[in-house]
mmCIF file of C-alpha atoms in Angstrom:
data_model
loop_
_atom_site.group_PDB
_atom_site.id
_atom_site.type_symbol
_atom_site.label_atom_id
_atom_site.label_comp_id
_atom_site.label_asym_id
_atom_site.label_seq_id
_atom_site.Cartn_x
_atom_site.Cartn_y
_atom_site.Cartn_z
ATOM 1 C CA UNK A 1 0.000 0.000 0.000
ATOM 2 C CA UNK A 2 2.766 2.435 0.966
ATOM 3 C CA UNK A 3 4.694 1.661 -2.267
ATOM 4 C CA UNK A 4 1.536 2.226 -4.330
ATOM 5 C CA UNK A 5 0.943 5.587 -2.629
ATOM 6 C CA UNK A 6 4.517 6.690 -3.340
ATOM 7 C CA UNK A 7 4.192 5.671 -7.008
ATOM 8 C CA UNK A 8 0.856 7.486 -7.352
ATOM 9 C CA UNK A 9 2.340 10.617 -5.785
ATOM 10 C CA UNK A 10 5.340 10.498 -8.137
ATOM 11 C CA UNK A 11 3.010 10.045 -11.108
ATOM 12 C CA UNK A 12 0.882 13.036 -10.051
ATOM 13 C CA UNK A 13 3.986 15.195 -9.586
ATOM 14 C CA UNK A 14 5.038 14.219 -13.105
ATOM 15 C CA UNK A 15 1.637 15.185 -14.543
ATOM 16 C CA UNK A 16 1.470 18.496 -12.696
ATOM 17 C CA UNK A 17 4.977 19.687 -13.519
ATOM 18 C CA UNK A 18 5.030 22.398 -16.167
ATOM 19 C CA UNK A 19 8.580 22.128 -17.431
ATOM 20 C CA UNK A 20 9.680 22.145 -21.035
ATOM 21 C CA UNK A 21 12.797 20.069 -20.304
ATOM 22 C CA UNK A 22 11.362 16.663 -19.498
ATOM 23 C CA UNK A 23 13.838 13.807 -19.277
ATOM 24 C CA UNK A 24 13.192 10.265 -20.410
ATOM 25 C CA UNK A 25 14.686 7.136 -18.926
ATOM 26 C CA UNK A 26 16.344 4.795 -21.417
ATOM 27 C CA UNK A 27 17.427 1.247 -20.658
ATOM 28 C CA UNK A 28 20.251 -0.502 -22.496
ATOM 29 C CA UNK A 29 19.830 -3.202 -23.565
ATOM 30 C CA UNK A 30 16.186 -2.290 -24.157
ATOM 31 C CA UNK A 31 14.359 -4.930 -22.147
ATOM 32 C CA UNK A 32 12.210 -5.037 -19.029
ATOM 33 C CA UNK A 33 13.409 -8.509 -17.924
ATOM 34 C CA UNK A 34 16.943 -9.525 -17.092
ATOM 35 C CA UNK A 35 18.859 -12.457 -15.680
ATOM 36 C CA UNK A 36 20.731 -12.176 -12.402
ATOM 37 C CA UNK A 37 24.201 -10.646 -12.992
ATOM 38 C CA UNK A 38 23.246 -9.070 -16.349
ATOM 39 C CA UNK A 39 24.813 -5.654 -17.019
ATOM 40 C CA UNK A 40 22.316 -2.823 -17.554
ATOM 41 C CA UNK A 41 22.866 0.867 -18.255
ATOM 42 C CA UNK A 42 20.102 3.313 -17.299
ATOM 43 C CA UNK A 43 20.307 6.862 -18.664
ATOM 44 C CA UNK A 44 18.407 10.079 -18.015
ATOM 45 C CA UNK A 45 18.187 11.776 -21.401
ATOM 46 C CA UNK A 46 16.887 15.236 -22.204
ATOM 47 C CA UNK A 47 16.774 17.248 -25.426
ATOM 48 C CA UNK A 48 18.751 20.221 -24.088
ATOM 49 C CA UNK A 49 20.915 18.678 -21.363
ATOM 50 C CA UNK A 50 20.891 15.796 -18.929
ATOM 51 C CA UNK A 51 22.468 17.820 -16.102
ATOM 52 C CA UNK A 52 20.605 17.815 -12.827
ATOM 53 C CA UNK A 53 18.789 14.523 -13.258
ATOM 54 C CA UNK A 54 19.193 11.731 -10.699
ATOM 55 C CA UNK A 55 18.268 8.114 -11.289
ATOM 56 C CA UNK A 56 16.086 6.680 -8.504
ATOM 57 C CA UNK A 57 14.287 3.439 -7.797
ATOM 58 C CA UNK A 58 11.727 1.737 -5.578
ATOM 59 C CA UNK A 59 12.168 -1.942 -4.777
ATOM 60 C CA UNK A 60 10.323 -4.213 -2.372
ATOM 61 C CA UNK A 61 12.922 -3.459 0.318
ATOM 62 C CA UNK A 62 13.936 0.196 -0.224
ATOM 63 C CA UNK A 63 12.045 3.255 -1.464
ATOM 64 C CA UNK A 64 13.299 6.245 -3.489
ATOM 65 C CA UNK A 65 17.008 5.450 -3.338
ATOM 66 C CA UNK A 66 19.383 6.924 -5.877
ATOM 67 C CA UNK A 67 22.091 5.343 -7.989
ATOM 68 C CA UNK A 68 25.254 4.936 -5.919
ATOM 69 C CA UNK A 69 23.318 4.590 -2.642
ATOM 70 C CA UNK A 70 24.125 0.901 -2.163
ATOM 71 C CA UNK A 71 23.445 0.012 -5.813
ATOM 72 C CA UNK A 72 24.758 0.998 -9.215
ATOM 73 C CA UNK A 73 27.712 3.025 -10.367
ATOM 74 C CA UNK A 74 26.899 6.632 -11.320
ATOM 75 C CA UNK A 75 28.333 7.858 -14.636
ATOM 76 C CA UNK A 76 27.046 11.403 -15.189
ATOM 77 C CA UNK A 77 23.289 11.136 -15.719
ATOM 78 C CA UNK A 78 23.620 7.398 -16.291
ATOM 79 C CA UNK A 79 23.817 4.491 -13.884
ATOM 80 C CA UNK A 80 25.571 1.222 -14.658
ATOM 81 C CA UNK A 81 24.405 -1.793 -12.711
ATOM 82 C CA UNK A 82 24.933 -5.513 -12.515
ATOM 83 C CA UNK A 83 21.457 -6.691 -11.526
ATOM 84 C CA UNK A 84 20.369 -9.070 -8.797
ATOM 85 C CA UNK A 85 16.877 -10.321 -7.971
ATOM 86 C CA UNK A 86 16.471 -7.692 -5.250
ATOM 87 C CA UNK A 87 16.920 -5.028 -7.992
ATOM 88 C CA UNK A 88 13.460 -5.746 -9.438
ATOM 89 C CA UNK A 89 11.405 -2.574 -9.133
ATOM 90 C CA UNK A 90 10.434 0.778 -10.606
ATOM 91 C CA UNK A 91 13.142 3.143 -11.925
ATOM 92 C CA UNK A 92 12.862 6.809 -12.963
ATOM 93 C CA UNK A 93 14.816 10.047 -13.393
ATOM 94 C CA UNK A 94 14.130 12.979 -11.091
ATOM 95 C CA UNK A 95 15.306 16.590 -11.315
ATOM 96 C CA UNK A 96 16.260 18.878 -8.446
ATOM 97 C CA UNK A 97 13.185 20.974 -9.267
ATOM 98 C CA UNK A 98 10.807 18.033 -8.851
ATOM 99 C CA UNK A 99 9.732 16.814 -12.321
ATOM 100 C CA UNK A 100 10.227 13.135 -13.045
ATOM 101 C CA UNK A 101 10.624 11.082 -16.216
ATOM 102 C CA UNK A 102 8.755 8.047 -17.416
ATOM 103 C CA UNK A 103 8.856 5.125 -14.999
ATOM 104 C CA UNK A 104 10.232 1.740 -16.031
ATOM 105 C CA UNK A 105 9.460 -1.497 -14.217
ATOM 106 C CA UNK A 106 12.465 -3.856 -14.386
ATOM 107 C CA UNK A 107 12.264 -7.501 -13.375
ATOM 108 C CA UNK A 108 15.243 -9.692 -12.582
ATOM 109 C CA UNK A 109 14.315 -13.327 -13.201
ATOM 110 C CA UNK A 110 15.628 -16.242 -11.217
ATOM 111 C CA UNK A 111 14.702 -18.811 -13.864
ATOM 112 C CA UNK A 112 16.407 -19.909 -17.043
ATOM 113 C CA UNK A 113 14.127 -18.176 -19.628
ATOM 114 C CA UNK A 114 12.983 -14.560 -19.933
ATOM 115 C CA UNK A 115 10.763 -12.709 -22.389
ATOM 116 C CA UNK A 116 12.592 -9.747 -23.896
ATOM 117 C CA UNK A 117 10.236 -6.995 -24.958
ATOM 118 C CA UNK A 118 10.778 -3.282 -25.618
ATOM 119 C CA UNK A 119 10.863 -1.012 -22.573
ATOM 120 C CA UNK A 120 9.127 1.954 -24.157
ATOM 121 C CA UNK A 121 5.376 1.972 -24.801
ATOM 122 C CA UNK A 122 4.397 1.088 -28.341
ATOM 123 C CA UNK A 123 1.537 2.467 -30.381
ATOM 124 C CA UNK A 124 -1.206 0.378 -31.963
ATOM 125 C CA UNK A 125 -0.029 -0.857 -35.349
ATOM 126 C CA UNK A 126 3.694 -0.644 -34.509
ATOM 127 C CA UNK A 127 5.858 -3.721 -35.050
ATOM 128 C CA UNK A 128 7.145 -5.245 -31.818
ATOM 129 C CA UNK A 129 9.624 -8.086 -31.536
ATOM 130 C CA UNK A 130 9.236 -10.451 -28.602
ATOM 131 C CA UNK A 131 12.142 -12.778 -27.925
ATOM 132 C CA UNK A 132 12.480 -15.745 -25.611
ATOM 133 C CA UNK A 133 15.992 -15.640 -24.236
ATOM 134 C CA UNK A 134 17.665 -18.468 -22.386
ATOM 135 C CA UNK A 135 20.415 -18.119 -19.827
ATOM 136 C CA UNK A 136 22.594 -20.477 -21.836
ATOM 137 C CA UNK A 137 23.350 -20.422 -25.552
ATOM 138 C CA UNK A 138 21.811 -20.879 -28.035
ATOM 139 C CA UNK A 139 18.933 -18.528 -27.330
ATOM 140 C CA UNK A 140 17.125 -19.238 -30.601
ATOM 141 C CA UNK A 141 15.294 -22.347 -29.406
ATOM 142 C CA UNK A 142 11.695 -23.011 -30.524
ATOM 143 C CA UNK A 143 9.115 -21.094 -28.466
ATOM 144 C CA UNK A 144 5.355 -20.807 -28.138
ATOM 145 C CA UNK A 145 3.933 -17.329 -27.476
ATOM 146 C CA UNK A 146 0.755 -16.905 -25.426
ATOM 147 C CA UNK A 147 -1.457 -13.943 -24.567
ATOM 148 C CA UNK A 148 -3.934 -14.245 -21.701
ATOM 149 C CA UNK A 149 -3.535 -18.038 -21.761
ATOM 150 C CA UNK A 150 -4.287 -18.413 -25.491
ATOM 151 C CA UNK A 151 -1.653 -19.527 -27.987
ATOM 152 C CA UNK A 152 -0.722 -16.769 -30.438
ATOM 153 C CA UNK A 153 1.970 -18.524 -32.426
ATOM 154 C CA UNK A 154 4.754 -21.111 -32.294
ATOM 155 C CA UNK A 155 8.120 -20.002 -33.643
ATOM 156 C CA UNK A 156 11.131 -22.177 -34.406
ATOM 157 C CA UNK A 157 13.521 -19.228 -33.928
ATOM 158 C CA UNK A 158 12.491 -18.159 -30.403
ATOM 159 C CA UNK A 159 11.293 -14.724 -31.495
ATOM 160 C CA UNK A 160 8.151 -13.224 -32.953
ATOM 161 C CA UNK A 161 7.437 -9.840 -34.548
#
């Protein structure tokens, strides 16, 4: 409940801010699921400048901590991390003045297969590639893709556009 309230408050602050320099959070590689010990770079990007933006996160154990506060290695307005399961949570960029960027929910999987999908929202009609990735190579094993429990398609290559 407390985490939900914090997220709602951050979302409202984002909607109410009237700034022309809004940052966006980018994730590289662009995925919302990762394996334990994967390397991920999170960047606060802005059209004019990325100065003054801090990367923050909420996890199940800690709220509103910033990169370098027990996790991640700050690199300007970026944060480089080697992820662990406890790193699953919501990440965003925040300025000193209060506005925040888009929020990204990252999940660190403990299993041997993850679904790689784009981090950014997609518009209706856009092509999206979904990829089943295994912890071991090769990652292009046959896969079946489901939506809401119904089979969409079986692919021999492990990915579907």
